[in-house]
C-alpha positions as a Python dict, from the first residue, in 0.01 Angstrom:
ca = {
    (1, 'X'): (0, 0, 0),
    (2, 'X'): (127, 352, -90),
    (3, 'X'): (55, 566, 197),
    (4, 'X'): (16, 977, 126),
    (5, 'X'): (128, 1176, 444),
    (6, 'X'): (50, 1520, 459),
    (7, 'X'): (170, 1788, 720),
    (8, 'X'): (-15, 2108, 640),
    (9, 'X'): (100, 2451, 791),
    (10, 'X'): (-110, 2793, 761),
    (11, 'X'): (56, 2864, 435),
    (12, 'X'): (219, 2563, 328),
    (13, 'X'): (194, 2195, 286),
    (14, 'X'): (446, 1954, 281),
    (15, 'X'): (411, 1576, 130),
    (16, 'X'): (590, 1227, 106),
    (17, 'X'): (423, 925, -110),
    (18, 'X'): (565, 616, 81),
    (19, 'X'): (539, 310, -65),
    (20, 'X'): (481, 54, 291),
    (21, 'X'): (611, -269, 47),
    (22, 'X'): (967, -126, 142),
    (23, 'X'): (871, 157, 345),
    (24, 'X'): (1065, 392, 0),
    (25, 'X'): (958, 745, -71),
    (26, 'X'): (808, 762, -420),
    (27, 'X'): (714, 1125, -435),
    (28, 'X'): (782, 1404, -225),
    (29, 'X'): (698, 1791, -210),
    (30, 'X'): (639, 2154, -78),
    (31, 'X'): (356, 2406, -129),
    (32, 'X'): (451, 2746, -2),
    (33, 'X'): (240, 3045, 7),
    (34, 'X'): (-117, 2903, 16),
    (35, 'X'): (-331, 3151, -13),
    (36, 'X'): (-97, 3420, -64),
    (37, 'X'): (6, 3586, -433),
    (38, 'X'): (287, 3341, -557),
    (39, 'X'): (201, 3008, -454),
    (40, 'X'): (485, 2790, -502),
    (41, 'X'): (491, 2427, -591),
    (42, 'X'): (784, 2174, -624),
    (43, 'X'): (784, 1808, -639),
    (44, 'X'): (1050, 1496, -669),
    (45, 'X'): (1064, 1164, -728),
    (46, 'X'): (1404, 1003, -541),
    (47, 'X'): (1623, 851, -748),
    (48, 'X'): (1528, 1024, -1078),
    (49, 'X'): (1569, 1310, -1268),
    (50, 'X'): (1186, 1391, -1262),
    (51, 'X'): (1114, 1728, -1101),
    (52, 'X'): (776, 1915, -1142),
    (53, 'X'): (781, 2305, -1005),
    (54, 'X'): (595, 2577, -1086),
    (55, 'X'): (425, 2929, -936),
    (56, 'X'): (21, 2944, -927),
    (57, 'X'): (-159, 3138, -727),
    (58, 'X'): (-393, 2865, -510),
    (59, 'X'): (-626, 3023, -262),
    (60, 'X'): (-701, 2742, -30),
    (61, 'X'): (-549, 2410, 62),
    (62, 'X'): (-808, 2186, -95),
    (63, 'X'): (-636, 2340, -421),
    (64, 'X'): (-276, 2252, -298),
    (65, 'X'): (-382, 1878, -247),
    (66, 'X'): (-552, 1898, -587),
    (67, 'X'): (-212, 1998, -747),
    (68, 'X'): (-29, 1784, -537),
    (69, 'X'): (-238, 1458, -696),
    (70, 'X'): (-170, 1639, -1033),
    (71, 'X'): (167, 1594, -932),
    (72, 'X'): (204, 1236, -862),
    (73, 'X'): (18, 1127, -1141),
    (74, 'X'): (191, 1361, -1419),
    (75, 'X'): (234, 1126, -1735),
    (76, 'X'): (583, 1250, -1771),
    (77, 'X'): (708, 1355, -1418),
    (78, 'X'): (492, 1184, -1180),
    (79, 'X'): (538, 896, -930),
    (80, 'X'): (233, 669, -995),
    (81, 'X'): (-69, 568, -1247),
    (82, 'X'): (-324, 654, -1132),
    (83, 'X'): (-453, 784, -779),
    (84, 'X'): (-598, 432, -700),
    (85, 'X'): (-220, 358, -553),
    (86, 'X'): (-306, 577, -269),
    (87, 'X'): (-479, 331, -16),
    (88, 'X'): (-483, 606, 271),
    (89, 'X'): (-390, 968, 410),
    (90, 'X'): (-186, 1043, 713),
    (91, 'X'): (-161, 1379, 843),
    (92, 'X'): (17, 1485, 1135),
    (93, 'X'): (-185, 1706, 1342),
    (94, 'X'): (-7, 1903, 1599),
    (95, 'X'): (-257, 1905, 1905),
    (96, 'X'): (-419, 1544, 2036),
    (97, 'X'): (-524, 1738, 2437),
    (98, 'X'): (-590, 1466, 2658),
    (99, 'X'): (-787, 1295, 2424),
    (100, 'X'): (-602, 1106, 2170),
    (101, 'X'): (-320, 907, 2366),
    (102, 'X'): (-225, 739, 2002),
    (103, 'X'): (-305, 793, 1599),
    (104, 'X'): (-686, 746, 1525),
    (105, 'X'): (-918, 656, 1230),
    (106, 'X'): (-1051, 1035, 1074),
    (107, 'X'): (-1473, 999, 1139),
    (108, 'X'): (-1720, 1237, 1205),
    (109, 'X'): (-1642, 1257, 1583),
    (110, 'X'): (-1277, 1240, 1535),
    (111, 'X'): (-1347, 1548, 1362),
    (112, 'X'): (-1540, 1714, 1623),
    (113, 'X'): (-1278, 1609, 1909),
    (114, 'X'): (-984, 1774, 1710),
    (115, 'X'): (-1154, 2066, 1628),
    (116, 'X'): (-1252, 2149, 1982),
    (117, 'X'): (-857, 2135, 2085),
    (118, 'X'): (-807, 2475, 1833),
    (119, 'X'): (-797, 2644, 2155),
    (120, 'X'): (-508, 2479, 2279),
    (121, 'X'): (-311, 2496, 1970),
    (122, 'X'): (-479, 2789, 1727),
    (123, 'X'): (-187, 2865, 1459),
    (124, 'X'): (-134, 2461, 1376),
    (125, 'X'): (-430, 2300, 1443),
    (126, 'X'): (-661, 2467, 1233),
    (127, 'X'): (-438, 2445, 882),
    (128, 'X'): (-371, 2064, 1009),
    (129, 'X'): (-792, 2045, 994),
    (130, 'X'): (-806, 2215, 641),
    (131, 'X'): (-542, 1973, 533),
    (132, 'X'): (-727, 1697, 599),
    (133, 'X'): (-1066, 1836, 523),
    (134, 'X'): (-899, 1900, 162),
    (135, 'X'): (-785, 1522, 102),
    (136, 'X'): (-1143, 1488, 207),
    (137, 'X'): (-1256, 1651, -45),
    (138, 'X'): (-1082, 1588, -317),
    (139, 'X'): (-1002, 1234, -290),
    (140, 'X'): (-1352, 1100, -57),
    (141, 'X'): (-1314, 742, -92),
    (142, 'X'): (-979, 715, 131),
    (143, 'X'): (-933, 629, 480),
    (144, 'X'): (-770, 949, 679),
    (145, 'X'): (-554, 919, 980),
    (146, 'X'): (-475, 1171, 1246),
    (147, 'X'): (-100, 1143, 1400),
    (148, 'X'): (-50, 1380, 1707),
    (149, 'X'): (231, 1544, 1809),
    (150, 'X'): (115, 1527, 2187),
    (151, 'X'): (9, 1215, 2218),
    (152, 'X'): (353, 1041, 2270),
    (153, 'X'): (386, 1230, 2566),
    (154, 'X'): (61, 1134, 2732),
    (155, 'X'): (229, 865, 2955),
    (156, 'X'): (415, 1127, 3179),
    (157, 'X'): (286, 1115, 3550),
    (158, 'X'): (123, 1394, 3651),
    (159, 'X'): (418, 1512, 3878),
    (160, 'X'): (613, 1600, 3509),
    (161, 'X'): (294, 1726, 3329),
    (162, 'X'): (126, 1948, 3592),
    (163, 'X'): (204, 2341, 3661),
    (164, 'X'): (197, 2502, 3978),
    (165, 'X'): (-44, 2737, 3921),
    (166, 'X'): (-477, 2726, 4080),
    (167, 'X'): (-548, 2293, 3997),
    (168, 'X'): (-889, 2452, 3854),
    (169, 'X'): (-665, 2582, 3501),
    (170, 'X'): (-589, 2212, 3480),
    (171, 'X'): (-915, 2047, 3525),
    (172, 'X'): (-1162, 2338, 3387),
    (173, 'X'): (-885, 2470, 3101),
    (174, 'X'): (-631, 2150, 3062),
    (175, 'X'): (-397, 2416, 3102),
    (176, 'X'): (-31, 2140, 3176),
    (177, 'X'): (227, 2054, 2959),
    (178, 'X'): (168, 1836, 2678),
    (179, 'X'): (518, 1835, 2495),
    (180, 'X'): (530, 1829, 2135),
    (181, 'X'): (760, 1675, 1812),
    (182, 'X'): (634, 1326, 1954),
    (183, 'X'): (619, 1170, 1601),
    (184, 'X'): (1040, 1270, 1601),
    (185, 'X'): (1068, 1118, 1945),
    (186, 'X'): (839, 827, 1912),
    (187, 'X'): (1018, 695, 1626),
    (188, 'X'): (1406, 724, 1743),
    (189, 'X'): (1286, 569, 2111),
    (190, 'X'): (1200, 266, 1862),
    (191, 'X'): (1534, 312, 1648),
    (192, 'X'): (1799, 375, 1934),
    (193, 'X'): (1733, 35, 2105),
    (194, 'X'): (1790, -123, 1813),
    (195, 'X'): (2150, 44, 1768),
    (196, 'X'): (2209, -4, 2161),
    (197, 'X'): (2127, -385, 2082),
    (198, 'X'): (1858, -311, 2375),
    (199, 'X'): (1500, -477, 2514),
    (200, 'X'): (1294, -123, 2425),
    (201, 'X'): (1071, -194, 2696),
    (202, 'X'): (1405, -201, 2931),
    (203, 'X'): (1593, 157, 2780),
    (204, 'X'): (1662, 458, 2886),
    (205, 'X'): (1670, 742, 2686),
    (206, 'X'): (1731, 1097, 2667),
    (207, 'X'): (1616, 1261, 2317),
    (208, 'X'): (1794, 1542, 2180),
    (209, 'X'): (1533, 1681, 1856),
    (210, 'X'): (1743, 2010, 1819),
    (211, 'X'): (1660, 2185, 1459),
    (212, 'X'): (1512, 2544, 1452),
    (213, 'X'): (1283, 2446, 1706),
    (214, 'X'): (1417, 2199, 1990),
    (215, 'X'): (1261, 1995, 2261),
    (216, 'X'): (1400, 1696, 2481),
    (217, 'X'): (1222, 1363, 2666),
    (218, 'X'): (1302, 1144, 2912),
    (219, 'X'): (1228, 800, 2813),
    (220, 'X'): (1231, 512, 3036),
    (221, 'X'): (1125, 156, 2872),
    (222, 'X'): (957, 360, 2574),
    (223, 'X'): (730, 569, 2747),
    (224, 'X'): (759, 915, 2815),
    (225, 'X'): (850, 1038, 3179),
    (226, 'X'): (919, 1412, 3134),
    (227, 'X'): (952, 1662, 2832),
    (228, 'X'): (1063, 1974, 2764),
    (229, 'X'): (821, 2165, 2563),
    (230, 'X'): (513, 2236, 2761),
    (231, 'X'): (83, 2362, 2686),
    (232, 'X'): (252, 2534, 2399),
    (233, 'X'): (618, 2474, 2183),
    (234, 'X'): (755, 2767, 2350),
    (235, 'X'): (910, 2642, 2670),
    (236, 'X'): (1244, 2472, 2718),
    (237, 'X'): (1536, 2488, 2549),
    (238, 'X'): (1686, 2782, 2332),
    (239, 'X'): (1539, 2756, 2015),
    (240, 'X'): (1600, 2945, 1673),
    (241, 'X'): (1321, 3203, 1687),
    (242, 'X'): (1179, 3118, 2028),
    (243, 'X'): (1264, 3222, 2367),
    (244, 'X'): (1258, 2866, 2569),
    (245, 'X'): (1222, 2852, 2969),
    (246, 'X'): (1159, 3215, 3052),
    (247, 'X'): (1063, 3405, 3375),
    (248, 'X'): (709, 3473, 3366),
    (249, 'X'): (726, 3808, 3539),
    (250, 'X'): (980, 3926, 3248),
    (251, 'X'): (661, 3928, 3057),
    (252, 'X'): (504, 4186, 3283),
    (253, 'X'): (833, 4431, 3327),
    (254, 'X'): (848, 4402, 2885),
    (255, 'X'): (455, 4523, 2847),
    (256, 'X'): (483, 4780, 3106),
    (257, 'X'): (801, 4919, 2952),
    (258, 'X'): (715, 4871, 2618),
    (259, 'X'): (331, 4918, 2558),
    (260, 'X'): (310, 4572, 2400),
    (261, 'X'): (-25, 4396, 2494),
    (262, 'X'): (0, 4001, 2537),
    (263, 'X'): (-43, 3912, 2189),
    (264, 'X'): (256, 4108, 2069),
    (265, 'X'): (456, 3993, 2368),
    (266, 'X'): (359, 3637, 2296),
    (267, 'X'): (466, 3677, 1889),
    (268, 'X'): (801, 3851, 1996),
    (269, 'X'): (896, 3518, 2215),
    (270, 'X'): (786, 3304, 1953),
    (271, 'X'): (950, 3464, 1684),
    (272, 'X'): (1158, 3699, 1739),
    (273, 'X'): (1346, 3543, 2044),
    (274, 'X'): (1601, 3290, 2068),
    (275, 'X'): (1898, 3302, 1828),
    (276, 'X'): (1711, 3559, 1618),
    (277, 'X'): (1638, 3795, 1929),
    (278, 'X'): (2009, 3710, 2059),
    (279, 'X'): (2238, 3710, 1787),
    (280, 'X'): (2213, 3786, 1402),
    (281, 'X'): (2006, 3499, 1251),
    (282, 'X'): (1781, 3186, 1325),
    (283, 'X'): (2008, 2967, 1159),
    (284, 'X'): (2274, 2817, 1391),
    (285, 'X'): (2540, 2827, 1089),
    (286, 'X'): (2495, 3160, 1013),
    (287, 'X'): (2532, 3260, 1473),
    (288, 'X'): (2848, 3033, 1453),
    (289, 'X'): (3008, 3171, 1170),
    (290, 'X'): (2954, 3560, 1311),
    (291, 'X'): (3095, 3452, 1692),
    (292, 'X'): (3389, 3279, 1496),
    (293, 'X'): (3445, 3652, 1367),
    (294, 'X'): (3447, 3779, 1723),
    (295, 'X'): (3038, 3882, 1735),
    (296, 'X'): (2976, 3880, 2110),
    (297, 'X'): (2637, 3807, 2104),
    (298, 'X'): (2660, 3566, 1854),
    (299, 'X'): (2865, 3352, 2113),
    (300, 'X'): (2679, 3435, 2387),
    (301, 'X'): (2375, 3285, 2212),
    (302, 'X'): (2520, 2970, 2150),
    (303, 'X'): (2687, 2961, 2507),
    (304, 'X'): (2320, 3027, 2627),
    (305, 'X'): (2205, 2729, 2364),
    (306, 'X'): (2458, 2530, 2492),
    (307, 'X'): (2404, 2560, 2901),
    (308, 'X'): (2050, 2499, 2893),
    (309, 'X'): (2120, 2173, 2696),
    (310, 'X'): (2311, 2060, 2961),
    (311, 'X'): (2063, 2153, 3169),
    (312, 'X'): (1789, 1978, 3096),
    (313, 'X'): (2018, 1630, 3025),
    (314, 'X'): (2181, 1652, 3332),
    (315, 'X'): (1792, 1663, 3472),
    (316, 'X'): (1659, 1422, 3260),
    (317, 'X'): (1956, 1177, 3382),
    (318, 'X'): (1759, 1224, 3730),
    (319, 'X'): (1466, 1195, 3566),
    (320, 'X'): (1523, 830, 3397),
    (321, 'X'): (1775, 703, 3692),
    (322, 'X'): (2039, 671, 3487),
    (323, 'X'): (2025, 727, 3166),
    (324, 'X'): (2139, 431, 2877),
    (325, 'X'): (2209, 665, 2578),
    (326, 'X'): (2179, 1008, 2493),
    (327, 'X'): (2010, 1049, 2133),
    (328, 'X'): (2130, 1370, 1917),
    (329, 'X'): (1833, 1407, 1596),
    (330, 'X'): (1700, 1663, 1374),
    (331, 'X'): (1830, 1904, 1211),
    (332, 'X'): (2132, 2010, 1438),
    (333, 'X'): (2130, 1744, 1627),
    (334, 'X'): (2242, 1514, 1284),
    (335, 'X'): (2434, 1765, 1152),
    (336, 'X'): (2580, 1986, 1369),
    (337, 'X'): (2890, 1764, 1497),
    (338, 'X'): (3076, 2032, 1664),
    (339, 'X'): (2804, 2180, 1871),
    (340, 'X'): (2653, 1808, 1957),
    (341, 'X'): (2980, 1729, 2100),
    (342, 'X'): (3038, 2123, 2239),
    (343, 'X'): (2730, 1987, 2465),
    (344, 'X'): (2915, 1667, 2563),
    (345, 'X'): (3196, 1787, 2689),
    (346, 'X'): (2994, 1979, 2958),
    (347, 'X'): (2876, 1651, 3079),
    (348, 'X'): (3258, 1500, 3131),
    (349, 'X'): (3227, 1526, 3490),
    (350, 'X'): (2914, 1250, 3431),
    (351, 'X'): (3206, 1040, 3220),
    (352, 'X'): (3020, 1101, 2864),
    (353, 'X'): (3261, 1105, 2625),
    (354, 'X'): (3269, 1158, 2214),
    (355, 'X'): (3486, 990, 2012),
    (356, 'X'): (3609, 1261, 1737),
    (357, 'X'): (3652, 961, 1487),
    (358, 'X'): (3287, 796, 1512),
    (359, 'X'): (3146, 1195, 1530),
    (360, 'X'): (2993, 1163, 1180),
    (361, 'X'): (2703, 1380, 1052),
    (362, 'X'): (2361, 1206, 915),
    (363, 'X'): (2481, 879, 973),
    (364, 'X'): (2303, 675, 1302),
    (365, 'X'): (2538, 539, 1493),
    (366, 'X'): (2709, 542, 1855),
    (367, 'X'): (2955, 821, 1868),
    (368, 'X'): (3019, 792, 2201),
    (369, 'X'): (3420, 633, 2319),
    (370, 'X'): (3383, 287, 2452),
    (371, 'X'): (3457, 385, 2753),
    (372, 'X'): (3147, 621, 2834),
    (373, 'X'): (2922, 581, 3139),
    (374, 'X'): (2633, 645, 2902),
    (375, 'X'): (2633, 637, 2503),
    (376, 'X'): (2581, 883, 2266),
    (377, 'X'): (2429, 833, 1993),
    (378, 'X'): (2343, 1014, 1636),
    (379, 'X'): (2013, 887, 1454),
    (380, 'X'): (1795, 1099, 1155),
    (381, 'X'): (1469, 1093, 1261),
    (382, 'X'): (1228, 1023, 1023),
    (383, 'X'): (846, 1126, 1097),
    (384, 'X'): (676, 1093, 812),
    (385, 'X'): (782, 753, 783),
    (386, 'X'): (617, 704, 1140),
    (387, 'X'): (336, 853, 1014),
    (388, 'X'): (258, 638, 729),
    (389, 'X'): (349, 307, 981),
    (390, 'X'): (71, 461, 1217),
    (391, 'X'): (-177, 500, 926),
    (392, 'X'): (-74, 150, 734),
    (393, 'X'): (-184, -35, 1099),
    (394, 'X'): (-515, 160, 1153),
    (395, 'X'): (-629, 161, 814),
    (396, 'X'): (-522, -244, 778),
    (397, 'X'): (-802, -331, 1029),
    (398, 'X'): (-1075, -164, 834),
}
């Protein structure tokens, strides 16, 4: 069965055909600009020369999926025959609440229940609706699946998940943390075992997803104890436009110094904060290469990137009781060798060590020496690929 995953953004939509024979991308693409002037399209097919990309202004996303099956069925630069290949949908959805604990079967009332969590996640959730309301749409006979980013994280106890703030936010608003990238840390707590030649259901982990937006979890026998991001992706760690763990009161002392209200205060530590807010850029290459010509700030951002990281490991080490591995994924974290092991060497005193020679980028593997009290490892994370598994099992019992 070839599985279409979709992960649909206010203004964009990104897409991978899978194929679940051999789990192989057939097809994959970006939409950018959705309803905005200059909508632009690009699809490829791996392992040819077959590229299809184009500008055309589309006004809605039911449009977008309409080119993208266009797309994959192009006589000359498309991936299949014909649109009966497709046996299902699966769309990663960023907010599941308290009420999806795993991937579920798109109905009527699945419907409903995501649609009343837009409170809890308003920018994401509602594009991640109209994406699957437009496969809906266009293509009515196939099965749709849902795959949260929350719902990974729904095994932490409530000491890890609850704030200290009036119980009654929790239990009349759900206000607690509910972490986020699950489907990233879902499928490398499934992958590292494998590479640690480990029982997953007797593990300990610590996952590093560090791109331009970062978040950690504590996993002990694949479940997760304790995460980083919290009712919203801003907490934690230092991110590329967000703030991370922040004083609330600083919030206060801003508006009354500033005359922002809370809505501009909230967009300034979403995205205009972190490496953007404390350096010269968003993009980690472009903060190291101005601190390696002597920017200040630049290197105090990634010292500030840096510390927390350690941080929250060192915690999460507490967290697990002793942690197995130590998992470096995403964008920085498979790619970013120097800074990965920059954040190592903070945790000597622990006896985590690198080894320089095995410190390879985009490759999954143990980098740590043989001698380290816990491992390090290096794996790409691949979510749309958990995705599709998610959607291949729930639509295979229909």
């Amino acid at each position: 069965m070839k599985i279409l995953v979709i992960n649909a953004g206010s203004s964009s939509l990104k897409y991978q055909l899978i194929d679940m024979d051999d789990e192989s991308v057939k097809a994959k693409g970006l939409v950018e600009r959705i309803g905005i002037e200059g909508t632009h399209f690009k699809q490829t097919v791996p392992g040819t020369d077959k590229v299809i990309e184009f500008t055309r202004n589309m006004a809605a996303h039911t449009e977008a999926i309409a080119a993208v099956l266009d797309a994959l069925i192009d006589k000359d630069n498309g991936a299949i025959a014909s649109l009966d290949e497709i046996g299902a949908c699966g769309h990663r959805v960023l907010h599941g609440g308290e009420t999806f604990s795993a991937s579920a079967l798109i109905t009527d009332e699945t419907m409903k229940e995501i649609e009343a969590l837009i409170p809890l996640g308003p920018l994401h959730q509602r594009p991640n609706i109209a994406g699957i309301r437009a496969c809906q749409e266009v293509m009515p006979t196939k099965p749709n699946v849902a795959v949260f980013d929350t719902s990974f994280h729904q095994t932490m106890p409530p000491k890890a998940f609850l704030y200290g703030v009036p119980y009654e936010y929790y239990t009349d608003l759900k206000v607690r943390r509910y972490g986020f990238h699950g489907t990233s840390h879902r499928f490398i707590a499934g992958e590292a075992p494998k590479l640690l030649g480990m029982d997953p259901k007797h593990c300990k982990l610590i996952i590093c997803h560090l791109g331009n937006g970062s978040s950690l979890s504590a996993i002990v026998d694949g479940k997760v104890v304790d995460t980083s991001m919290g009712l919203t992706p801003l907490e934690g760690v230092l991110m590329g436009t967000r703030s991370g763990d922040v004083d609330p009161a600083v919030l206060e002392y801003i508006m009354d110094n500033t005359g922002m209200d809370i809505h501009q205060m909230l967009n300034t530590l979403n995205k205009k904060s972190g490496f953007a807010g404390m350096s010269c850029s968003s993009d980690m290459r472009d903060v190291k290469a101005a601190a390696e010509q002597g920017d200040k700030q630049a290197q105090n951002a990634l010292d500030v990137w840096c510390y927390r990281l350690q941080k929250y490991i060192g915690a999460y080490n507490v967290a697990v009781g002793g942690a197995d591995a130590i998992v470096f994924t995403a964008g920085i974290g498979e790619n970013d060798t120097d800074s990965c092991a920059k954040v190592i060497e903070g945790l000597a005193f622990m006896g985590v060590k690198v080894d320089p020679q095995k410190n390879k980028r985009g490759v999954a593997a143990v980098i740590s020496t043989d001698d380290s009290t816990i491992k390090v490892l290096r794996i790409p994370t691949n979510e749309e690929l958990l995705i599709a598994r998610d959607t291949l099992e729930i639509v295979s019992k229909l």
